PDB file of C-alpha atoms in Angstrom:
ATOM      1  CA  MET A   1      41.848  13.976 -46.282  1.00 57.00           C
ATOM      2  CA  THR A   2      44.457  11.486 -45.213  1.00 54.00           C
ATOM      3  CA  THR A   3      43.326   8.133 -43.234  1.00 51.00           C
ATOM      4  CA  SER A   4      45.390   9.657 -40.151  1.00 51.00           C
ATOM      5  CA  THR A   5      43.315  13.151 -40.344  1.00 49.00           C
ATOM      6  CA  ILE A   6      40.123  11.200 -40.579  1.00 52.00           C
ATOM      7  CA  SER A   7      40.747   9.235 -37.620  1.00 49.00           C
ATOM      8  CA  ARG A   8      41.657  11.950 -35.636  1.00 54.00           C
ATOM      9  CA  THR A   9      38.613  14.009 -36.446  1.00 51.00           C
ATOM     10  CA  LEU A  10      36.494  10.994 -35.790  1.00 47.00           C
ATOM     11  CA  LEU A  11      38.242  10.704 -32.491  1.00 47.00           C
ATOM     12  CA  ALA A  12      37.880  14.291 -31.565  1.00 52.00           C
ATOM     13  CA  THR A  13      33.739  14.470 -32.496  1.00 50.00           C
ATOM     14  CA  LEU A  14      33.317  11.345 -30.540  1.00 45.00           C
ATOM     15  CA  ALA A  15      35.128  12.894 -27.460  1.00 47.00           C
ATOM     16  CA  ALA A  16      33.169  16.091 -27.914  1.00 47.00           C
ATOM     17  CA  ALA A  17      29.754  13.980 -28.294  1.00 45.00           C
ATOM     18  CA  LEU A  18      30.643  12.310 -24.873  1.00 41.00           C
ATOM     19  CA  LEU A  19      31.553  15.094 -22.895  1.00 41.00           C
ATOM     20  CA  THR A  20      28.295  16.669 -24.104  1.00 42.00           C
ATOM     21  CA  ALA A  21      26.032  14.082 -23.134  1.00 43.00           C
ATOM     22  CA  GLY A  22      27.926  13.656 -19.882  1.00 44.00           C
ATOM     23  CA  CYS A  23      27.775  17.382 -18.708  1.00 40.00           C
ATOM     24  CA  GLY A  24      24.617  18.738 -20.589  1.00 42.00           C
ATOM     25  CA  GLY A  25      22.016  16.340 -20.095  1.00 41.00           C
ATOM     26  CA  SER A  26      19.806  15.209 -17.462  1.00 39.00           C
ATOM     27  CA  ALA A  27      20.811  11.928 -15.074  1.00 39.00           C
ATOM     28  CA  GLN A  28      17.993  10.293 -16.759  1.00 40.00           C
ATOM     29  CA  ASP A  29      19.674  11.285 -20.173  1.00 40.00           C
ATOM     30  CA  ALA A  30      22.934  10.133 -19.492  1.00 38.00           C
ATOM     31  CA  THR A  31      21.820   6.705 -18.061  1.00 36.00           C
ATOM     32  CA  SER A  32      18.947   5.534 -20.584  1.00 36.00           C
ATOM     33  CA  SER A  33      19.743   2.499 -22.042  1.00 37.00           C
ATOM     34  CA  THR A  34      16.425   2.938 -24.304  1.00 38.00           C
ATOM     35  CA  PRO A  35      17.501   2.076 -27.677  1.00 39.00           C
ATOM     36  CA  THR A  36      16.295   4.455 -30.276  1.00 39.00           C
ATOM     37  CA  SER A  37      16.513   4.712 -34.097  1.00 40.00           C
ATOM     38  CA  PRO A  38      18.319   7.381 -35.742  1.00 45.00           C
ATOM     39  CA  GLY A  39      16.074  10.480 -35.935  1.00 47.00           C
ATOM     40  CA  ALA A  40      13.582   9.227 -33.200  1.00 43.00           C
ATOM     41  CA  SER A  41      13.309  10.946 -29.939  1.00 41.00           C
ATOM     42  CA  PRO A  42      13.927   8.688 -26.915  1.00 41.00           C
ATOM     43  CA  SER A  43      10.602   7.614 -24.973  1.00 42.00           C
ATOM     44  CA  SER A  44      10.758   7.883 -21.062  1.00 40.00           C
ATOM     45  CA  THR A  45      10.374   4.562 -19.468  1.00 45.00           C
ATOM     46  CA  ALA A  46      11.831   5.522 -16.293  1.00 46.00           C
ATOM     47  CA  ALA A  47       9.503   5.789 -12.955  1.00 45.00           C
ATOM     48  CA  PRO A  48       8.210   9.435 -12.194  1.00 45.00           C
ATOM     49  CA  GLU A  49      10.384  11.352  -9.793  1.00 51.00           C
ATOM     50  CA  LEU A  50       9.225  11.750  -6.316  1.00 46.00           C
ATOM     51  CA  THR A  51       8.228  15.074  -5.730  1.00 50.00           C
ATOM     52  CA  ASP A  52       6.948  14.837  -2.149  1.00 58.00           C
ATOM     53  CA  GLN A  53       8.307  12.419   0.199  1.00 60.00           C
ATOM     54  CA  GLN A  54       5.286  10.771   1.485  1.00 63.00           C
ATOM     55  CA  GLU A  55       5.173   8.352   4.500  1.00 65.00           C
ATOM     56  CA  PRO A  56       3.151   5.430   4.208  1.00 63.00           C
ATOM     57  CA  PRO A  57      -0.037   5.701   5.832  1.00 70.00           C
ATOM     58  CA  ALA A  58      -0.177   4.708   9.551  1.00 91.00           C
ATOM     59  CA  VAL A  59      -1.609   1.483  10.839  1.00 95.00           C
ATOM     60  CA  ALA A  60      -5.168   1.813  12.484  1.00 97.00           C
ATOM     61  CA  SER A  61      -5.560  -0.727  14.954  1.00 97.00           C
ATOM     62  CA  LEU A  62      -8.332  -1.859  17.609  1.00 98.00           C
ATOM     63  CA  ASP A  63      -7.460  -4.369  20.467  1.00 98.00           C
ATOM     64  CA  VAL A  64     -10.785  -6.832  21.146  1.00 98.00           C
ATOM     65  CA  THR A  65     -11.280  -8.941  23.889  1.00 98.00           C
ATOM     66  CA  ILE A  66     -14.018 -11.912  23.316  1.00 98.00           C
ATOM     67  CA  ARG A  67     -14.576 -13.896  26.819  1.00 98.00           C
ATOM     68  CA  GLY A  68     -17.780 -15.890  27.946  1.00 97.00           C
ATOM     69  CA  GLY A  69     -19.651 -14.478  24.739  1.00 97.00           C
ATOM     70  CA  GLU A  70     -19.121 -10.804  25.910  1.00 98.00           C
ATOM     71  CA  VAL A  71     -17.214  -8.821  23.438  1.00 98.00           C
ATOM     72  CA  ILE A  72     -14.957  -5.666  24.409  1.00 98.00           C
ATOM     73  CA  PRO A  73     -15.077  -3.176  22.945  1.00 98.00           C
ATOM     74  CA  ALA A  74     -18.487  -3.323  20.797  1.00 98.00           C
ATOM     75  CA  ASN A  75     -20.374  -0.728  18.664  1.00 98.00           C
ATOM     76  CA  THR A  76     -17.164   1.507  18.906  1.00 98.00           C
ATOM     77  CA  GLN A  77     -16.051   3.907  16.100  1.00 98.00           C
ATOM     78  CA  MET A  78     -12.677   4.632  14.240  1.00 98.00           C
ATOM     79  CA  ASP A  79     -11.657   6.525  11.155  1.00 98.00           C
ATOM     80  CA  ALA A  80      -9.382   5.463   8.473  1.00 97.00           C
ATOM     81  CA  GLU A  81      -8.293   6.084   4.819  1.00 97.00           C
ATOM     82  CA  VAL A  82      -8.730   4.283   1.610  1.00 96.00           C
ATOM     83  CA  GLY A  83      -5.921   1.571   1.367  1.00 95.00           C
ATOM     84  CA  GLN A  84      -4.565   2.371   4.883  1.00 96.00           C
ATOM     85  CA  PRO A  85      -3.850  -0.915   6.702  1.00 97.00           C
ATOM     86  CA  ILE A  86      -6.362  -1.721   9.655  1.00 97.00           C
ATOM     87  CA  VAL A  87      -5.245  -4.280  12.197  1.00 98.00           C
ATOM     88  CA  ILE A  88      -7.797  -5.863  14.676  1.00 98.00           C
ATOM     89  CA  ARG A  89      -6.119  -7.646  17.256  1.00 98.00           C
ATOM     90  CA  VAL A  90      -8.261 -10.293  19.138  1.00 98.00           C
ATOM     91  CA  ASN A  91      -7.920 -12.349  22.444  1.00 98.00           C
ATOM     92  CA  SER A  92     -10.740 -15.128  22.410  1.00 98.00           C
ATOM     93  CA  ASP A  93     -11.775 -17.917  24.382  1.00 98.00           C
ATOM     94  CA  ALA A  94     -13.750 -19.579  21.607  1.00 98.00           C
ATOM     95  CA  ALA A  95     -13.885 -19.782  18.045  1.00 98.00           C
ATOM     96  CA  TYR A  96     -15.650 -17.358  15.855  1.00 98.00           C
ATOM     97  CA  GLU A  97     -15.561 -15.655  12.471  1.00 98.00           C
ATOM     98  CA  LEU A  98     -14.951 -12.006  12.265  1.00 98.00           C
ATOM     99  CA  HIS A  99     -16.474 -10.470   9.152  1.00 98.00           C
ATOM    100  CA  VAL A 100     -15.729  -6.944   7.493  1.00 98.00           C
ATOM    101  CA  HIS A 101     -18.406  -5.757   5.375  1.00 97.00           C
ATOM    102  CA  SER A 102     -16.235  -3.617   3.034  1.00 95.00           C
ATOM    103  CA  SER A 103     -15.345  -3.426  -0.282  1.00 86.00           C
ATOM    104  CA  PRO A 104     -13.486  -6.067  -0.871  1.00 89.00           C
ATOM    105  CA  GLU A 105     -15.313  -7.967   2.112  1.00 95.00           C
ATOM    106  CA  HIS A 106     -12.977  -9.803   4.504  1.00 97.00           C
ATOM    107  CA  SER A 107     -13.671 -12.670   6.620  1.00 98.00           C
ATOM    108  CA  PHE A 108     -10.904 -14.109   9.400  1.00 98.00           C
ATOM    109  CA  ALA A 109     -11.341 -17.339  11.471  1.00 98.00           C
ATOM    110  CA  ILE A 110     -10.726 -16.476  15.070  1.00 98.00           C
ATOM    111  CA  ALA A 111      -9.518 -19.309  17.193  1.00 98.00           C
ATOM    112  CA  PRO A 112      -9.644 -19.796  20.995  1.00 98.00           C
ATOM    113  CA  THR A 113      -6.344 -18.290  21.790  1.00 98.00           C
ATOM    114  CA  ASN A 114      -4.604 -14.588  22.530  1.00 98.00           C
ATOM    115  CA  GLY A 115      -2.608 -12.489  20.483  1.00 98.00           C
ATOM    116  CA  GLN A 116      -4.137 -12.894  17.067  1.00 98.00           C
ATOM    117  CA  SER A 117      -4.005 -10.206  14.543  1.00 98.00           C
ATOM    118  CA  PHE A 118      -5.884  -9.777  11.379  1.00 98.00           C
ATOM    119  CA  GLN A 119      -5.144  -6.948   8.765  1.00 98.00           C
ATOM    120  CA  PHE A 120      -7.159  -5.782   5.732  1.00 97.00           C
ATOM    121  CA  THR A 121      -7.458  -2.623   3.676  1.00 96.00           C
ATOM    122  CA  VAL A 122     -10.429  -0.760   2.308  1.00 96.00           C
ATOM    123  CA  ASP A 123     -10.904   0.485  -1.089  1.00 96.00           C
ATOM    124  CA  VAL A 124     -14.019   2.176  -1.228  1.00 96.00           C
ATOM    125  CA  PRO A 125     -14.931   5.236   1.079  1.00 97.00           C
ATOM    126  CA  GLY A 126     -17.829   4.717   3.157  1.00 97.00           C
ATOM    127  CA  ARG A 127     -18.970   3.081   6.642  1.00 98.00           C
ATOM    128  CA  VAL A 128     -17.672  -0.317   7.217  1.00 98.00           C
ATOM    129  CA  ASP A 129     -19.134  -2.767   9.894  1.00 98.00           C
ATOM    130  CA  VAL A 130     -16.725  -5.490  11.465  1.00 98.00           C
ATOM    131  CA  GLU A 131     -18.925  -8.010  13.217  1.00 98.00           C
ATOM    132  CA  LEU A 132     -19.207 -11.137  14.800  1.00 98.00           C
ATOM    133  CA  HIS A 133     -22.348 -12.656  13.246  1.00 94.00           C
ATOM    134  CA  GLN A 134     -22.547 -15.376  15.739  1.00 96.00           C
ATOM    135  CA  LEU A 135     -22.714 -13.151  18.614  1.00 97.00           C
ATOM    136  CA  HIS A 136     -24.747 -10.669  16.961  1.00 97.00           C
ATOM    137  CA  THR A 137     -22.353  -7.982  17.820  1.00 98.00           C
ATOM    138  CA  THR A 138     -20.830  -5.171  15.707  1.00 98.00           C
ATOM    139  CA  ILE A 139     -17.303  -4.576  16.963  1.00 98.00           C
ATOM    140  CA  VAL A 140     -16.680  -1.570  15.241  1.00 98.00           C
ATOM    141  CA  THR A 141     -17.767   0.920  12.676  1.00 98.00           C
ATOM    142  CA  ILE A 142     -15.034   2.415  10.614  1.00 98.00           C
ATOM    143  CA  THR A 143     -15.472   5.588   8.609  1.00 98.00           C
ATOM    144  CA  VAL A 144     -13.388   5.161   5.798  1.00 97.00           C
ATOM    145  CA  VAL A 145     -12.467   8.498   3.729  1.00 97.00           C
ATOM    146  CA  GLN A 146     -10.318   9.071   0.398  1.00 94.00           C
TER     147      GLN A 146
END
């Protein structure tokens, strides 16, 4: 075989390989940049495909007013899911500490001002009390489900 014939054969083989890779493989195969050694199969390092379009969980929220040592609402109930953002919005005329008995636990310093917002999540299902210890008041008990 002449050098010219070898070059044409090599070029034709390379062109066929490129066409096959571009047409026959998946998008992941065509764009994979994972180096492999000869004879080794490529490993998948791409993120798994999303099969369902899932919305992020809606925020569970509660508005609380503290005036003259009175808490509104008090001893209320609400539901949430594990990992769902929970927001407690507070208007207060005095400084207190908001304590969330969850896993993990959370504590928030309430200032004597309006428009405060405290966000947390709960990682373990169960009943979670949100309290103001100084006022000996449970604001809400949250039932957290999986």
